[in-house]
Structure formats: structure tokens, C-alpha cells
Short mmCIF file of the N, C-alpha and C atoms (twelve columns), coordinates in Angstrom:
data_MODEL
# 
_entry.id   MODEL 
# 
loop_
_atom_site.group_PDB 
_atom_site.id 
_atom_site.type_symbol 
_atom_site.label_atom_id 
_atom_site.label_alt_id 
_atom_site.label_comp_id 
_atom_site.label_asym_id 
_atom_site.label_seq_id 
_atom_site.Cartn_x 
_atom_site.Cartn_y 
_atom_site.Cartn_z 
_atom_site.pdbx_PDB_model_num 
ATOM 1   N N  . UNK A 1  0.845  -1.169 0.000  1 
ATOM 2   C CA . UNK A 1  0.000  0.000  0.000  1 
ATOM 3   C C  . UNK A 1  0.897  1.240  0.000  1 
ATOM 4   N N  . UNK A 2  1.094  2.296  -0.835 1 
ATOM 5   C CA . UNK A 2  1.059  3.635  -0.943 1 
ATOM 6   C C  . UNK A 2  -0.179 4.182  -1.007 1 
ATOM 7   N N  . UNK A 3  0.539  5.572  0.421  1 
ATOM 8   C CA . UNK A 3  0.213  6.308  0.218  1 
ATOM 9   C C  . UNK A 3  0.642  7.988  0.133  1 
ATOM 10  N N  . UNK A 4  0.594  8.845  -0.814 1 
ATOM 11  C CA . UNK A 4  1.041  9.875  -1.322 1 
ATOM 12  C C  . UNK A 4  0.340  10.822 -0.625 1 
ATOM 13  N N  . UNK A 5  1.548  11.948 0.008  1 
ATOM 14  C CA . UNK A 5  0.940  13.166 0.565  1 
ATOM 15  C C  . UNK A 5  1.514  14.322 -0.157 1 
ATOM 16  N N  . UNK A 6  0.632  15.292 -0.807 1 
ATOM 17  C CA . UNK A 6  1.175  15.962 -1.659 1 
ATOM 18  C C  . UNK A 6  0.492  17.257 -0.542 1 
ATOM 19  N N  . UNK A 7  1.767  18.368 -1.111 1 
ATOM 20  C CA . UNK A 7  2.297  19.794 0.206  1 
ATOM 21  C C  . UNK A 7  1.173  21.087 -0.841 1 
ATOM 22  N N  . UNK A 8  0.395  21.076 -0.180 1 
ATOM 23  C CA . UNK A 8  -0.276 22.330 -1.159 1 
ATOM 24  C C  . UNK A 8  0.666  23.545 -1.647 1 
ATOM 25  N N  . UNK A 9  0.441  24.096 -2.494 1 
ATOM 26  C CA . UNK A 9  1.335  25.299 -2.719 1 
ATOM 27  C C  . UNK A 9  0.868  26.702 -2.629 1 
ATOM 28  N N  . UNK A 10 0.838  27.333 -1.815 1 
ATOM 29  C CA . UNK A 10 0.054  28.555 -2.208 1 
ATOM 30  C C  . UNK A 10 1.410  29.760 -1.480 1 
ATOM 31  N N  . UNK A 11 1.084  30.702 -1.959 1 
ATOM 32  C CA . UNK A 11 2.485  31.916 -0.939 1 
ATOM 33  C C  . UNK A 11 2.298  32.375 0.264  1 
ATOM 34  N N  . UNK A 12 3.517  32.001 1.177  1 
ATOM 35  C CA . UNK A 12 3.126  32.357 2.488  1 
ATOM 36  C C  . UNK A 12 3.153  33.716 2.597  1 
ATOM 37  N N  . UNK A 13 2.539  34.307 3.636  1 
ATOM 38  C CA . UNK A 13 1.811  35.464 3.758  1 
ATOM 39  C C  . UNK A 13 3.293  36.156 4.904  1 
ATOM 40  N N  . UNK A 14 4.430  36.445 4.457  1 
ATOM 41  C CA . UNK A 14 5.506  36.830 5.455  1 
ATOM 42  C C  . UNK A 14 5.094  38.409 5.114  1 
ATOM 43  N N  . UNK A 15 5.580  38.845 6.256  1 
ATOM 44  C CA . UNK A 15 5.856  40.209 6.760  1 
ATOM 45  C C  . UNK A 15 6.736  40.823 6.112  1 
ATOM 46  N N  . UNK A 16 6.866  42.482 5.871  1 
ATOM 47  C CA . UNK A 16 7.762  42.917 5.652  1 
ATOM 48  C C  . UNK A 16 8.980  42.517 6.343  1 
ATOM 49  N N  . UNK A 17 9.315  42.574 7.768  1 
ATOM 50  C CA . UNK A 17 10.051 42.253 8.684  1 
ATOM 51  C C  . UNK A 17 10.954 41.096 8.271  1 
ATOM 52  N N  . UNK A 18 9.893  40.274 8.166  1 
ATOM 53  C CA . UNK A 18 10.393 38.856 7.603  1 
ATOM 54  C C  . UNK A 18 11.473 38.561 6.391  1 
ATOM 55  N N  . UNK A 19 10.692 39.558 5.631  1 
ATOM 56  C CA . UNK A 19 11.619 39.732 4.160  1 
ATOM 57  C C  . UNK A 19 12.548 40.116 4.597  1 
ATOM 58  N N  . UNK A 20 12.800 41.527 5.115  1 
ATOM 59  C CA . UNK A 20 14.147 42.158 5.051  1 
ATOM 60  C C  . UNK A 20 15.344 41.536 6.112  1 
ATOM 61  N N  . UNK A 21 14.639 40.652 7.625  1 
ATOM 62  C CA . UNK A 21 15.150 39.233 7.968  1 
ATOM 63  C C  . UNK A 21 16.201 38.918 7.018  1 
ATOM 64  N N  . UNK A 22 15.353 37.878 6.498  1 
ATOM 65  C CA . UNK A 22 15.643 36.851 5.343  1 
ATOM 66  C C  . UNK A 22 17.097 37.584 4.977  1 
ATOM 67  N N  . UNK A 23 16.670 38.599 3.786  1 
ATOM 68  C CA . UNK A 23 17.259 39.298 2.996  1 
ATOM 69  C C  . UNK A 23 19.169 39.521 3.667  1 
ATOM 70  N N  . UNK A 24 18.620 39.742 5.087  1 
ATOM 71  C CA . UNK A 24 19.742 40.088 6.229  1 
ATOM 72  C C  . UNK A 24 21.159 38.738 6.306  1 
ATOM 73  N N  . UNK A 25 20.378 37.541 6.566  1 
ATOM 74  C CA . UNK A 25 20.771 37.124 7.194  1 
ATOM 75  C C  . UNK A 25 21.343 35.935 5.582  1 
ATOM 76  N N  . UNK A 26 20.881 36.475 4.571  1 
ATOM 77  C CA . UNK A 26 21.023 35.848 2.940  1 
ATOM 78  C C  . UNK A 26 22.715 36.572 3.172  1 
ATOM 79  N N  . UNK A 27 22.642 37.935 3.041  1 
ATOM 80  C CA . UNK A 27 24.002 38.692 3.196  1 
ATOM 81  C C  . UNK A 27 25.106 37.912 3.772  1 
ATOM 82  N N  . UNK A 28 24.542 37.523 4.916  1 
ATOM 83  C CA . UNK A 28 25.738 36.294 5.667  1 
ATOM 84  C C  . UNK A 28 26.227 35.233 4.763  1 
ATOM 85  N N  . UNK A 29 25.687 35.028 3.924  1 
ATOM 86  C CA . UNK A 29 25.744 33.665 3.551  1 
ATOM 87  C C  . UNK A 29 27.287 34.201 1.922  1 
ATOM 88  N N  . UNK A 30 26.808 35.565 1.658  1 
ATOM 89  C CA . UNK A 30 28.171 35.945 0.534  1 
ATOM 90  C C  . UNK A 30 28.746 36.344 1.915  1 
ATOM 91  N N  . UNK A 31 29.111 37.360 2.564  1 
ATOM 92  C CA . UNK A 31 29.992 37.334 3.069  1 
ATOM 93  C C  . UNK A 31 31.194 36.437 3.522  1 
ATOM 94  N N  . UNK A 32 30.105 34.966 4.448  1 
ATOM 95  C CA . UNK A 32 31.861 34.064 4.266  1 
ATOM 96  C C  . UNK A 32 31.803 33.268 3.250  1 
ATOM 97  N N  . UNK A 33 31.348 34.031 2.249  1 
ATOM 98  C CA . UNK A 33 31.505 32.479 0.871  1 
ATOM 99  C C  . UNK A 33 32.475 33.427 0.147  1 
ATOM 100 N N  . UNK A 34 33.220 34.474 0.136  1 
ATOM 101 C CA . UNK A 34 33.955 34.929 -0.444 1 
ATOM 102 C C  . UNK A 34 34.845 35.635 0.578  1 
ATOM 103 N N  . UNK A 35 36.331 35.147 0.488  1 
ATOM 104 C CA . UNK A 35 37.806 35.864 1.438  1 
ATOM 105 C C  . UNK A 35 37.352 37.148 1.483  1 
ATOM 106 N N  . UNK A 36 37.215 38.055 0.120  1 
ATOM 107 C CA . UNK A 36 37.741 39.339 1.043  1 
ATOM 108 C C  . UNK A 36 36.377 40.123 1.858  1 
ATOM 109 N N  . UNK A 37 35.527 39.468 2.299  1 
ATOM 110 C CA . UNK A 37 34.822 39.576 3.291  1 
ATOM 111 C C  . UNK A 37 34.240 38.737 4.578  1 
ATOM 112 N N  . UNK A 38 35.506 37.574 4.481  1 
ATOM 113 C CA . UNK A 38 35.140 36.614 5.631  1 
ATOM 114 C C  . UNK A 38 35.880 37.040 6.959  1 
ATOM 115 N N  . UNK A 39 37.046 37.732 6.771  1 
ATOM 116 C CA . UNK A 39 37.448 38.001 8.113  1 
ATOM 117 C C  . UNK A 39 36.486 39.515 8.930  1 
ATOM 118 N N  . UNK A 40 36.360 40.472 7.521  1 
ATOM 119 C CA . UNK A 40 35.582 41.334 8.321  1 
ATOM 120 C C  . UNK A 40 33.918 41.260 9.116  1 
ATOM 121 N N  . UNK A 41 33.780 39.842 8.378  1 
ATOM 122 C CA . UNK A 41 32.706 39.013 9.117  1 
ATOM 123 C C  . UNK A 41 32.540 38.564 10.035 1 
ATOM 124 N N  . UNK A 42 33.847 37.599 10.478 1 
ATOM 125 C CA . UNK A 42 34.505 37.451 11.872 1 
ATOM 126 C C  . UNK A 42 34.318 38.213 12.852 1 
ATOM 127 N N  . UNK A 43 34.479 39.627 12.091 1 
ATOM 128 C CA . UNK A 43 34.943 40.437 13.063 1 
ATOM 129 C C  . UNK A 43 33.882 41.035 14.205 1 
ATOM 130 N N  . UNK A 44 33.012 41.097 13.944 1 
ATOM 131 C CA . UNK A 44 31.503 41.375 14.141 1 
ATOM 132 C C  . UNK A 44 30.808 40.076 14.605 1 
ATOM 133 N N  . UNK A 45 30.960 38.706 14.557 1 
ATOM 134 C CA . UNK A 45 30.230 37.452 14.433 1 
ATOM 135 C C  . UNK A 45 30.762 37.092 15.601 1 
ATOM 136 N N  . UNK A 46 29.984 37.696 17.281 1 
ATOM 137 C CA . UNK A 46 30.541 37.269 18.431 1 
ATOM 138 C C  . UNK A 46 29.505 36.085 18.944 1 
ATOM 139 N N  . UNK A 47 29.357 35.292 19.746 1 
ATOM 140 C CA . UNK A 47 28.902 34.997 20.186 1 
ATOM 141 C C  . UNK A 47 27.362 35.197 20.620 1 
ATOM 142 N N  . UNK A 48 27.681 36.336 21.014 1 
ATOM 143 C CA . UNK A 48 25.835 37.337 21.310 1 
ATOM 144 C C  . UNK A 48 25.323 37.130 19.985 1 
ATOM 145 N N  . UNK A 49 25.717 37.569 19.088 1 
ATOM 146 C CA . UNK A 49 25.389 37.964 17.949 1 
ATOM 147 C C  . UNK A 49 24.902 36.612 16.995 1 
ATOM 148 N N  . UNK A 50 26.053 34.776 17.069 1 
ATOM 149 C CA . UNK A 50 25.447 33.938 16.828 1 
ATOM 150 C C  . UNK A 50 23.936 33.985 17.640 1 
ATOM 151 N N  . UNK A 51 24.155 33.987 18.497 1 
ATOM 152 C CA . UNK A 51 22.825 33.659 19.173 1 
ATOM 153 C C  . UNK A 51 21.831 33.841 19.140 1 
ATOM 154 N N  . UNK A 52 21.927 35.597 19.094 1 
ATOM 155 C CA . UNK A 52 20.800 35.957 18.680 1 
ATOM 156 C C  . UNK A 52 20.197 35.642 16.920 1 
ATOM 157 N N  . UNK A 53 21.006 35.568 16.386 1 
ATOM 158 C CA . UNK A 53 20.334 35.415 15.304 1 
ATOM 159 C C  . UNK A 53 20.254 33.874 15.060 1 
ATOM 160 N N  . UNK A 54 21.081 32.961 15.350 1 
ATOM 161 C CA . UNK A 54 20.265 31.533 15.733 1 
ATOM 162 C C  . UNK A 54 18.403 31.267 16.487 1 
ATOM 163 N N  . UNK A 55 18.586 32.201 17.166 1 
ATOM 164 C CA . UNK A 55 16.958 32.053 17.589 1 
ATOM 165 C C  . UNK A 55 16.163 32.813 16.755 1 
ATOM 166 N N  . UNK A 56 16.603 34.094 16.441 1 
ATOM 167 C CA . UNK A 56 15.343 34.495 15.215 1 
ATOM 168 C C  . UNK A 56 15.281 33.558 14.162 1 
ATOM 169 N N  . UNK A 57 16.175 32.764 13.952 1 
ATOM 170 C CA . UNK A 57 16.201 31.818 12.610 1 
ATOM 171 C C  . UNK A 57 15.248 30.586 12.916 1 
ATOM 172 N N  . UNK A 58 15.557 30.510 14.154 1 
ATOM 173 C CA . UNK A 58 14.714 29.272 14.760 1 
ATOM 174 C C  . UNK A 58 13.283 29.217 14.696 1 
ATOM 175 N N  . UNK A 59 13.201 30.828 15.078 1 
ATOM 176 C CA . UNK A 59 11.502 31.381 15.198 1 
ATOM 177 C C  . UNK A 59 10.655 31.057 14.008 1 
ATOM 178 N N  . UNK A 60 11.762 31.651 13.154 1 
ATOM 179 C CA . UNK A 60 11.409 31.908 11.319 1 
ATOM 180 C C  . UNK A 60 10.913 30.446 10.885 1 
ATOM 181 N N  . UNK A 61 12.021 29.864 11.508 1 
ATOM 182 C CA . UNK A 61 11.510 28.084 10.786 1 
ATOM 183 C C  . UNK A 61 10.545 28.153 11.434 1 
ATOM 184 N N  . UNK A 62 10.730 27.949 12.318 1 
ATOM 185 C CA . UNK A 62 8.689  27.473 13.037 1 
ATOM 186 C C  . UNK A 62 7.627  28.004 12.235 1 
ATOM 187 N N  . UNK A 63 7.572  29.262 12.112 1 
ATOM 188 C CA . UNK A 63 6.582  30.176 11.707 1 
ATOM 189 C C  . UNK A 63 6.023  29.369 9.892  1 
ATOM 190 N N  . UNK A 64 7.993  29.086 9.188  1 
ATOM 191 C CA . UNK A 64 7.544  28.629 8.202  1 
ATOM 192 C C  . UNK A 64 7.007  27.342 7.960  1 
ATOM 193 N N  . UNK A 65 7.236  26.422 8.800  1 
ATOM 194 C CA . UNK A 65 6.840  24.962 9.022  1 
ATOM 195 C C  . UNK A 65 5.264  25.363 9.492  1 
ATOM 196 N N  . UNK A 66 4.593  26.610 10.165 1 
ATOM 197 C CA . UNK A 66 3.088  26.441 10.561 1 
ATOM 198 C C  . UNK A 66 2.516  26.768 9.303  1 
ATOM 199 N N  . UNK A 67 3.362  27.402 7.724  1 
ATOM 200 C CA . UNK A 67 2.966  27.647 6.242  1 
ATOM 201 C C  . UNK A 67 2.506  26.365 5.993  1 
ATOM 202 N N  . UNK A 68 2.970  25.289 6.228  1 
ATOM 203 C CA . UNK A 68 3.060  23.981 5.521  1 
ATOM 204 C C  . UNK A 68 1.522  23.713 5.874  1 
ATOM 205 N N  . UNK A 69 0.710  23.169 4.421  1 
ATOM 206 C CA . UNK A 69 -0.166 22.015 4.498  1 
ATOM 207 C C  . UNK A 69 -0.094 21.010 4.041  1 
ATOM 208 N N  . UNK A 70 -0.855 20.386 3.823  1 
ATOM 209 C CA . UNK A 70 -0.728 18.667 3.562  1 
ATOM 210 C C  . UNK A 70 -2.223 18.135 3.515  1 
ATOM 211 N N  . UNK A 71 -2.309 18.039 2.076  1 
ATOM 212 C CA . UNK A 71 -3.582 17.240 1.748  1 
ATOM 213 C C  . UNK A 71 -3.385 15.729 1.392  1 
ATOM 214 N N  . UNK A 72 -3.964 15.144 2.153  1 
ATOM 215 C CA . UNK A 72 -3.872 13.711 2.277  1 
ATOM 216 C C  . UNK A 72 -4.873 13.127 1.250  1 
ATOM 217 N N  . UNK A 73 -6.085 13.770 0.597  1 
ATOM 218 C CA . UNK A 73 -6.880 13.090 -0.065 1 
ATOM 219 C C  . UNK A 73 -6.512 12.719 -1.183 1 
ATOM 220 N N  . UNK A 74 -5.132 12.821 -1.497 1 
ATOM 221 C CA . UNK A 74 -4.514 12.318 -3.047 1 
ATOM 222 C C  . UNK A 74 -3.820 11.389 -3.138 1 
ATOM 223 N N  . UNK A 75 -4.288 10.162 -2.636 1 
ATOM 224 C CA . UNK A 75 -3.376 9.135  -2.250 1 
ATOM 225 C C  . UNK A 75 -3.804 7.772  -3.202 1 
ATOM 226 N N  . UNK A 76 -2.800 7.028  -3.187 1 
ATOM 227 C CA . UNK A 76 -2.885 5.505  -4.676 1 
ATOM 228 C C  . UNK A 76 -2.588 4.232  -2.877 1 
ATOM 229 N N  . UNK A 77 -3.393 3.405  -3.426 1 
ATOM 230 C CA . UNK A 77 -4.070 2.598  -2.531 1 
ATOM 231 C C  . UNK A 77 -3.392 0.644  -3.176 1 
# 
């Protein structure tokens, strides 16, 4: 027996906040992917600063995992 759960698609409804978040924390991601801005990345990237933005990230997932649906009525038997 299969059965198939297919994820509805529709656009989650994020916040401005959210976007410019995102947008923020996207920046991190060139910064240490290229030298001549990984040490001045360092430089700034204390501890407090993981942290705090480890938990807004954390928040964010949650928020985006409560986006998720799941219609079960499309299933092969």
C-alpha cells in the first residue's frame, strides 16, 4: 500500500520584517563564501550575535513549518 501526501502550494503570507530578515541574514551567507569579506565578518560574528540570530532563525523556521499544508486526499491505494 502507498500512500502519497502531496504539500499544497500557495504563498506564504511573510511580513515585511520577515523579508528584510531573510534578505539580512542571505548577506551572511556571501559574506563568508567569499575571502575578502570573511574576516571582516569574523569580526563582528561574536557569540551574542550567533545567538541571537540563531533564535530568530529558529523562530522563522517554526513560523515557516506552521505555512506547511498537507492534503492527504490524493493518495494511490
Amino acid at each position: 500500500m502507498t500512500i502519497a501526501i502531496t504539500i499544497a502550494c500557495h504563498p506564504c503570507k511573510s511580513t515585511l520584517d520577515q523579508q528584510l530578515f531573510l534578505d539580512e541574514v542571505n548577506d551572511f551567507n556571501l559574506e563568508v563564501r567569499y575571502p575578502e569579506y570573511r574576516s571582516e565578518f569574523y569580526k563582528f560574528c561574536t557569540q551574542e550575535f550567533a545567538e541571537s540570530y540563531f533564535i530568530r532563525i529558529k523562530e522563522f523556521v517554526s513560523w515557516l513549518r506552521s505555512q506547511i499544508t498537507f492534503d492527504e486526499s490524493s493518495h494511490n491505494i
